[in-house]
Coordinates of C-alpha atoms and ligand atoms in Angstrom, one line a residue:
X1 CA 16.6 23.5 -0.6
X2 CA 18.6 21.9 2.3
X3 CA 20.6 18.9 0.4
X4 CA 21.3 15.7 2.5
X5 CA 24.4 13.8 2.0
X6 CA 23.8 9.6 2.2
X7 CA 26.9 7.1 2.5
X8 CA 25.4 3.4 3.0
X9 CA 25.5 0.6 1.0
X10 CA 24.0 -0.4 -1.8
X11 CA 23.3 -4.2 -2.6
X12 CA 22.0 -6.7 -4.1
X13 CA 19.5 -8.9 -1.6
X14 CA 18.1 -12.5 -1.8
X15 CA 15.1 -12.4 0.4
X16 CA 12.8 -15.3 1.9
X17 CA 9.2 -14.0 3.9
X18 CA 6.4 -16.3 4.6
X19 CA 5.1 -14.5 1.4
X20 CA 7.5 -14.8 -1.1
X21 CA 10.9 -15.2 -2.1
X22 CA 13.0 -12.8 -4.5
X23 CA 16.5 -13.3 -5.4
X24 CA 19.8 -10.3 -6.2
X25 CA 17.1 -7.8 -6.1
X26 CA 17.7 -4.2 -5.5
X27 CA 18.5 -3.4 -1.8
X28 CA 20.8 -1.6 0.3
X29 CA 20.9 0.8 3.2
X30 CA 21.6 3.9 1.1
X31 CA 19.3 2.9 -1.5
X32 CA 16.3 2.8 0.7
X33 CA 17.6 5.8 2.5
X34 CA 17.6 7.7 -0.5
X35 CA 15.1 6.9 -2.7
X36 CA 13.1 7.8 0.4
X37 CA 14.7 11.0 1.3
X38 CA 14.6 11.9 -2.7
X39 CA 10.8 12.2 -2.0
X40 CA 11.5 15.7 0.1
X41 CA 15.0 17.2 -0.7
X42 CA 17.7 16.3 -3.1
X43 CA 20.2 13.3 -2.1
X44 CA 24.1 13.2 -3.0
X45 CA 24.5 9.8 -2.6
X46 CA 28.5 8.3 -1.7
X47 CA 28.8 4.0 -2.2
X48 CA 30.3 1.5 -4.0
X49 CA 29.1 -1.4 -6.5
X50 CA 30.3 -3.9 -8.3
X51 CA 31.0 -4.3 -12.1
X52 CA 27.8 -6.5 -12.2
X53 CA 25.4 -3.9 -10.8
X54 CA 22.6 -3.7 -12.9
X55 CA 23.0 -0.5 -15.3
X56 CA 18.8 -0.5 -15.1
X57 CA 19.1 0.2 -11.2
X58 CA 21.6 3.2 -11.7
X59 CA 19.4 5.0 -14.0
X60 CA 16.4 4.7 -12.1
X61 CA 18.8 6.3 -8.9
X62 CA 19.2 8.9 -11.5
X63 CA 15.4 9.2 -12.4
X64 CA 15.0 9.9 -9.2
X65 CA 16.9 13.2 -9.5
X66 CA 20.2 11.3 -6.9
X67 CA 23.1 12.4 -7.5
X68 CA 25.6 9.7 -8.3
X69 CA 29.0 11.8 -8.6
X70 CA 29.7 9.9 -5.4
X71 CA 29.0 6.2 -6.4
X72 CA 31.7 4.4 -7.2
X73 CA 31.9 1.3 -9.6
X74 CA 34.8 -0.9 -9.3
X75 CA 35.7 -4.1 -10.5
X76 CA 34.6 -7.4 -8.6
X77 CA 31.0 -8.4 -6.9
X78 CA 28.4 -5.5 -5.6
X79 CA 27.6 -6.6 -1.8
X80 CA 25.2 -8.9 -0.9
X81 CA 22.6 -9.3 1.8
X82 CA 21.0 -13.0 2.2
X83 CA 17.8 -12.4 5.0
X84 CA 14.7 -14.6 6.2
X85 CA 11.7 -13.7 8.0
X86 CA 9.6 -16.1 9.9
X87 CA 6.0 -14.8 11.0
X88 CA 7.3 -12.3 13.5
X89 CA 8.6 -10.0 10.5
X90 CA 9.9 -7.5 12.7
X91 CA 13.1 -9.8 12.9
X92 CA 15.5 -10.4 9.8
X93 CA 17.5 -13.2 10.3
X94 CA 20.5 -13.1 8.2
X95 CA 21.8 -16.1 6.5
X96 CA 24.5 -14.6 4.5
X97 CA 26.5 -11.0 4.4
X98 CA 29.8 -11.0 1.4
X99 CA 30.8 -7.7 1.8
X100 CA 32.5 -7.8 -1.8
X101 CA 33.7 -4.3 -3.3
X102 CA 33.2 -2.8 0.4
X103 CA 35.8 -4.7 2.0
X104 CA 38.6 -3.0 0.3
X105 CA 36.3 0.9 -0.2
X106 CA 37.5 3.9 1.2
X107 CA 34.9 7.0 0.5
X108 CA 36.3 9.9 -1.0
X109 CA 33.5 12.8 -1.1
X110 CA 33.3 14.8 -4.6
X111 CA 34.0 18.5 -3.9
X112 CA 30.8 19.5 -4.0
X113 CA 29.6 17.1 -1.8
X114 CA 31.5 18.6 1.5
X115 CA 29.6 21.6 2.1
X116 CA 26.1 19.4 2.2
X117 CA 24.8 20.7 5.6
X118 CA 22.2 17.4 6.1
X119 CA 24.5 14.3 6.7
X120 CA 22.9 11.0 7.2
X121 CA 25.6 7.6 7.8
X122 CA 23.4 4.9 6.8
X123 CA 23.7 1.4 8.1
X124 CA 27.8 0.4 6.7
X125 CA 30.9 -0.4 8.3
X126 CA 31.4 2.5 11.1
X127 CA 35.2 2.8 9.9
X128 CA 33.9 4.2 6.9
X129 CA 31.1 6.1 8.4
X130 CA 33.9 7.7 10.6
X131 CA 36.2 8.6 7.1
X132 CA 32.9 10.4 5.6
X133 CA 32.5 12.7 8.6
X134 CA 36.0 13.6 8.7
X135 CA 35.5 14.6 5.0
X136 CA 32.0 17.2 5.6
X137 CA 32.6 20.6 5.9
X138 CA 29.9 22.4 7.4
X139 CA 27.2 19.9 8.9
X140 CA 24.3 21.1 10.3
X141 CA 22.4 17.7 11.3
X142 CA 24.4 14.7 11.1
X143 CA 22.7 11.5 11.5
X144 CA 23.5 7.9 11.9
X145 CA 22.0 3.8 11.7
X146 CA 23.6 0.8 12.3
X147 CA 22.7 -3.0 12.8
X148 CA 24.4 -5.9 14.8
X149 CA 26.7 -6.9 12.3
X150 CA 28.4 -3.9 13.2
X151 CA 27.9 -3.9 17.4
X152 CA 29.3 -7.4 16.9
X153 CA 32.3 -6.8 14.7
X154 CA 33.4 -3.2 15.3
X155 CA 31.6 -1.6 18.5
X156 CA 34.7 0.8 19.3
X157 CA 34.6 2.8 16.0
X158 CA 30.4 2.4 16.4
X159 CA 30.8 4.6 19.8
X160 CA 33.1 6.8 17.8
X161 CA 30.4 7.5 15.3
X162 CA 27.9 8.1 18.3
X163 CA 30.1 10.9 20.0
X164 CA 30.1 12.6 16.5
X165 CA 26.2 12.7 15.4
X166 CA 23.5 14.5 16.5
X167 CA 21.0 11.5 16.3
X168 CA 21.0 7.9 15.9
X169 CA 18.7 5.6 14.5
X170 CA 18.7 1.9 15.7
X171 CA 15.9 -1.1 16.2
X172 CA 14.7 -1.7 19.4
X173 CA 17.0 -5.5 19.4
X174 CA 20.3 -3.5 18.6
X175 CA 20.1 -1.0 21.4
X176 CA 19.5 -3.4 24.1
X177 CA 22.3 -5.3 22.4
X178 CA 23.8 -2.5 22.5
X179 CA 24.0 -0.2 25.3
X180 CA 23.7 -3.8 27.5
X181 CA 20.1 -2.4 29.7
X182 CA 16.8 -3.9 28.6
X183 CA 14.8 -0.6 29.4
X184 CA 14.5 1.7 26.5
X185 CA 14.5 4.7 28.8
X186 CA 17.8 3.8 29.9
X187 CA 19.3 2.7 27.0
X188 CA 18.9 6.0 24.9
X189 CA 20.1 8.0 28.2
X190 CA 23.2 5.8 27.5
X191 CA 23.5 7.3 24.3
X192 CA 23.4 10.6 25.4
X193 CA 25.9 10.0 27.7
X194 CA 27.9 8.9 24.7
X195 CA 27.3 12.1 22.5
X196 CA 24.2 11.6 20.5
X197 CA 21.3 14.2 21.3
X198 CA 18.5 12.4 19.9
X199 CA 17.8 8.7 19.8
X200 CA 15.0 7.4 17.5
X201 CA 14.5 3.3 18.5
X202 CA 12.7 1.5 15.6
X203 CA 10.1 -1.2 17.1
X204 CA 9.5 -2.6 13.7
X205 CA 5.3 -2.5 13.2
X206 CA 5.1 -1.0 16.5
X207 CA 6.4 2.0 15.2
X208 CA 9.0 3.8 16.3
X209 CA 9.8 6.0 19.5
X210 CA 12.0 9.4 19.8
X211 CA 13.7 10.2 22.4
X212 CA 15.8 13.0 23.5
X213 CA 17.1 14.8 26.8
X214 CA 13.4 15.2 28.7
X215 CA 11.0 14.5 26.1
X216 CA 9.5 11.6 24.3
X217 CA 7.3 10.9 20.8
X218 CA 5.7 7.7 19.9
X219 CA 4.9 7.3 16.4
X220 CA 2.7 4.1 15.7
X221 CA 3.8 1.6 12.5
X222 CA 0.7 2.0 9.8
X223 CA -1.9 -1.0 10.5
X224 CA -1.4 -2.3 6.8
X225 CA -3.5 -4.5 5.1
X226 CA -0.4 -5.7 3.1
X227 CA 3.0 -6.4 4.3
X228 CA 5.5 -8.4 2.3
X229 CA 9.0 -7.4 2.9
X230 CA 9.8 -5.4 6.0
X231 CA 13.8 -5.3 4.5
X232 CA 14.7 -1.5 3.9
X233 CA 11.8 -0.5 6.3
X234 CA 14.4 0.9 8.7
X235 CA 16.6 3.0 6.1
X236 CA 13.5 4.0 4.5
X237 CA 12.1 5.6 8.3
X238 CA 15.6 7.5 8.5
X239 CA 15.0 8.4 4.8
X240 CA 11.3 10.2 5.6
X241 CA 12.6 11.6 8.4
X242 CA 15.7 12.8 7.0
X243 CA 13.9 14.0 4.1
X244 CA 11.2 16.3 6.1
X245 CA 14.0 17.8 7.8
X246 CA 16.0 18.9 5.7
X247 CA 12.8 20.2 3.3
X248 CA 11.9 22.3 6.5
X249 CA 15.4 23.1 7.8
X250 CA 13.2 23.7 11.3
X251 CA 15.1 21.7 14.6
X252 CA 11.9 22.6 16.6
X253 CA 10.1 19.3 18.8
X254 CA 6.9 19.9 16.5
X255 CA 8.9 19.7 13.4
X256 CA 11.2 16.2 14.5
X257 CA 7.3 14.8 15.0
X258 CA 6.3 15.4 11.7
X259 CA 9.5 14.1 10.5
X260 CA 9.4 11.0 12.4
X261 CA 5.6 10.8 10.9
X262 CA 6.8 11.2 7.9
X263 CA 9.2 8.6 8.4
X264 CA 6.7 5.8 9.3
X265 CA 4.9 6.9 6.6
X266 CA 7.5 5.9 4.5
X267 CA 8.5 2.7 6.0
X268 CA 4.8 2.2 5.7
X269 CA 4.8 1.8 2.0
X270 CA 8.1 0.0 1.6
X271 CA 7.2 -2.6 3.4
X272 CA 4.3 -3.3 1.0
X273 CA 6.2 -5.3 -1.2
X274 CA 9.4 -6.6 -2.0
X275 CA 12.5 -4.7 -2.6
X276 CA 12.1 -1.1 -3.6
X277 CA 8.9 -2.1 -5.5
X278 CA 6.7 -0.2 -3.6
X279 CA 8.3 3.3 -3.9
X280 CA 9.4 2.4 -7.5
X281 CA 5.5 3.2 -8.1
X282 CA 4.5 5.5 -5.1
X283 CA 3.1 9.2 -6.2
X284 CA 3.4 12.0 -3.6
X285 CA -0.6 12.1 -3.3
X286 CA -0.5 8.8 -1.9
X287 CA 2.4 10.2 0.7
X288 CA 0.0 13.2 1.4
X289 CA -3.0 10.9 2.1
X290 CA -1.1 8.3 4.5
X291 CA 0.1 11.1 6.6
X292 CA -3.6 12.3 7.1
X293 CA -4.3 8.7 8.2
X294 CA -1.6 8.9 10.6
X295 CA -2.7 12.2 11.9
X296 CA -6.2 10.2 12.7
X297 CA -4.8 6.8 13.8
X298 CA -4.1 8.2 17.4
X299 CA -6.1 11.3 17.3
X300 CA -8.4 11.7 20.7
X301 CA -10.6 14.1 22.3
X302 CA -12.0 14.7 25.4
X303 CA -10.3 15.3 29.0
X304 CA -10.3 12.9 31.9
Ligands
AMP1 P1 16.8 -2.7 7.2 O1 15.8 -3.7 6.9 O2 16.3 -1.3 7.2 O3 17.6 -3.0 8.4 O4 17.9 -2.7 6.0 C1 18.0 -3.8 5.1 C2 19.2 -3.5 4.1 O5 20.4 -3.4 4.8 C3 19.2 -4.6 3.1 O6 18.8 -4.1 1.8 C4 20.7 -5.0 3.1 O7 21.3 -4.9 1.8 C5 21.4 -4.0 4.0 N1 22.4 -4.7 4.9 C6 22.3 -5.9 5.5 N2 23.4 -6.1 6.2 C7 24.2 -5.1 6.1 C8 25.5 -4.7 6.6 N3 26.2 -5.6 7.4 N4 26.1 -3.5 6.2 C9 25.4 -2.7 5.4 N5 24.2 -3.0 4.9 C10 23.6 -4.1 5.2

């Protein structure tokens, strides 16, 4: 099966919602991504953490049938994500970022890493994004999400990233931010004009909507009974989508919709509860069953 290569970081998140509060918990771009993705295809994961990364949170990565060969440990503090969420949870406000063991962490891919043909740069700095694509071999889908941290602090190398992938992923806030145009329309035909073919703009419980040169999907958020944490719910979209595709290996327009079901599917579920709580329980039934719902939610009949 189609493998899919993940570098992203992995952290440790202190997290306030009008619902709870949980502190150094297990978080992370990559880790969402691939505990996700780990659902559909296997996941060769590339990071770094600190020496006072919890030795429980590697082995469940493992459980999860990840491979590691590409995390790195090294001495100091594992990043750290501080966030808060008012009401409106479809905006994190961040009230801290210490970068820690990522400030000074250059990726080096493990041989058998290179030839992975599914390539997804999670949310990180885009200078390092940049040093794992010059390291891939043989891509055939190469992926990428950011956040504005990044737009703010290193934009150039972020429009490098863009001219390189096939598809990015970004929130709805961050594009505007951005490409500088309000209209979504306009915004993702920005991005083409930077390189990217595809352009998949996450509107938080909205859902999300695709986008690529003449055609458009709207996938809706899941109407949840439950929502607790909506940190992750982004990575863990790119992660179902991801995931589906490179299980199918199909590039066709009905096969990117199922993926980008799939991938509010996932998000779905993460967002349940806090950190990757949710998914540490979730059986693939339950997967199966949601995307049924979905098929329903905005299923119609009749003609006009
Ligand atoms: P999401 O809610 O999908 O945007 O992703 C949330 C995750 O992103 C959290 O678990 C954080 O650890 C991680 N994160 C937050 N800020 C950054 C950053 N500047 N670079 C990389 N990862 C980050």
């Amino acid at each position: 099966m189609n493998k899919i290569l993940v570098v992203g970081s992995i952290g440790l998140d202190t997290v306030e919602t009008p619902f709870g509060q949980v502190q150094d918990v297990l978080g992370g771009s990559a880790t969402y991504f691939s505990v996700a993705a780990s659902f559909f295809a296997p996941v060769n994961l590339v990071a770094v953490v600190g020496s006072d990364f919890p030795e429980k949170e590697v082995e469940y990565l493992k459980n999860r049938k990840i491979d590691i060969r590409g995390l790195v440990i090294n001495p100091g503090k594992t990043f750290r994500w501080k966030g808060k969420y008012n009401y409106d949870l479809n905006t994190a406000q961040t009230l801290d970022t210490q970068l820690n063991v990522f400030a000074q962490f250059k990726p080096v891919l493990p041989t058998e890493y290179q030839d992975v043909p599914f390539v997804l740069l999670a949310n990180i700095d885009p200078e390092l994004q940049l040093e794992v694509l010059k390291q891939v071999k043989h891509p055939r889908f190469i992926a990428c999400d950011t956040m504005n941290y990044w737009i703010e602090k290193k934009v150039d190398a972020l429009k490098q990233v863009i001219a390189k992938v096939d598809l990015l992923f970004i929130n709805e806030a961050e594009i505007r931010q951005l490409t500088k145009e309000l209209n979504l329309v306009r915004a993702s035909q920005k991005i083409f004009s930077w390189g990217a073919k595809y352009v998949i703009v996450k509107q938080g419980e909205y859902g999300a909507l695709m986008f690529s040169q003449g055609s458009v999907f709207s996938t809706p958020g899941f109407p949840l009974e439950e929502v607790n944490d909506p940190t992750g719910a982004g990575d863990s979209f790119a992660g179902g989508f991801m995931g589906y595709l490179a299980k199918k290996g199909d590039f066709s327009e009905k096969c990117f919709r199922q993926a980008a079901v799939v991938g509010s599917v996932m998000a779905s579920f993460n967002v349940e509860d806090f950190s990757l709580n949710r998914f540490k329980r979730l059986q693939y039934d339950e997967i199966e069953t949601r995307f049924k719902e979905f098929k329903r939610l905005s299923h119609f009949e009749g003609t006009l």
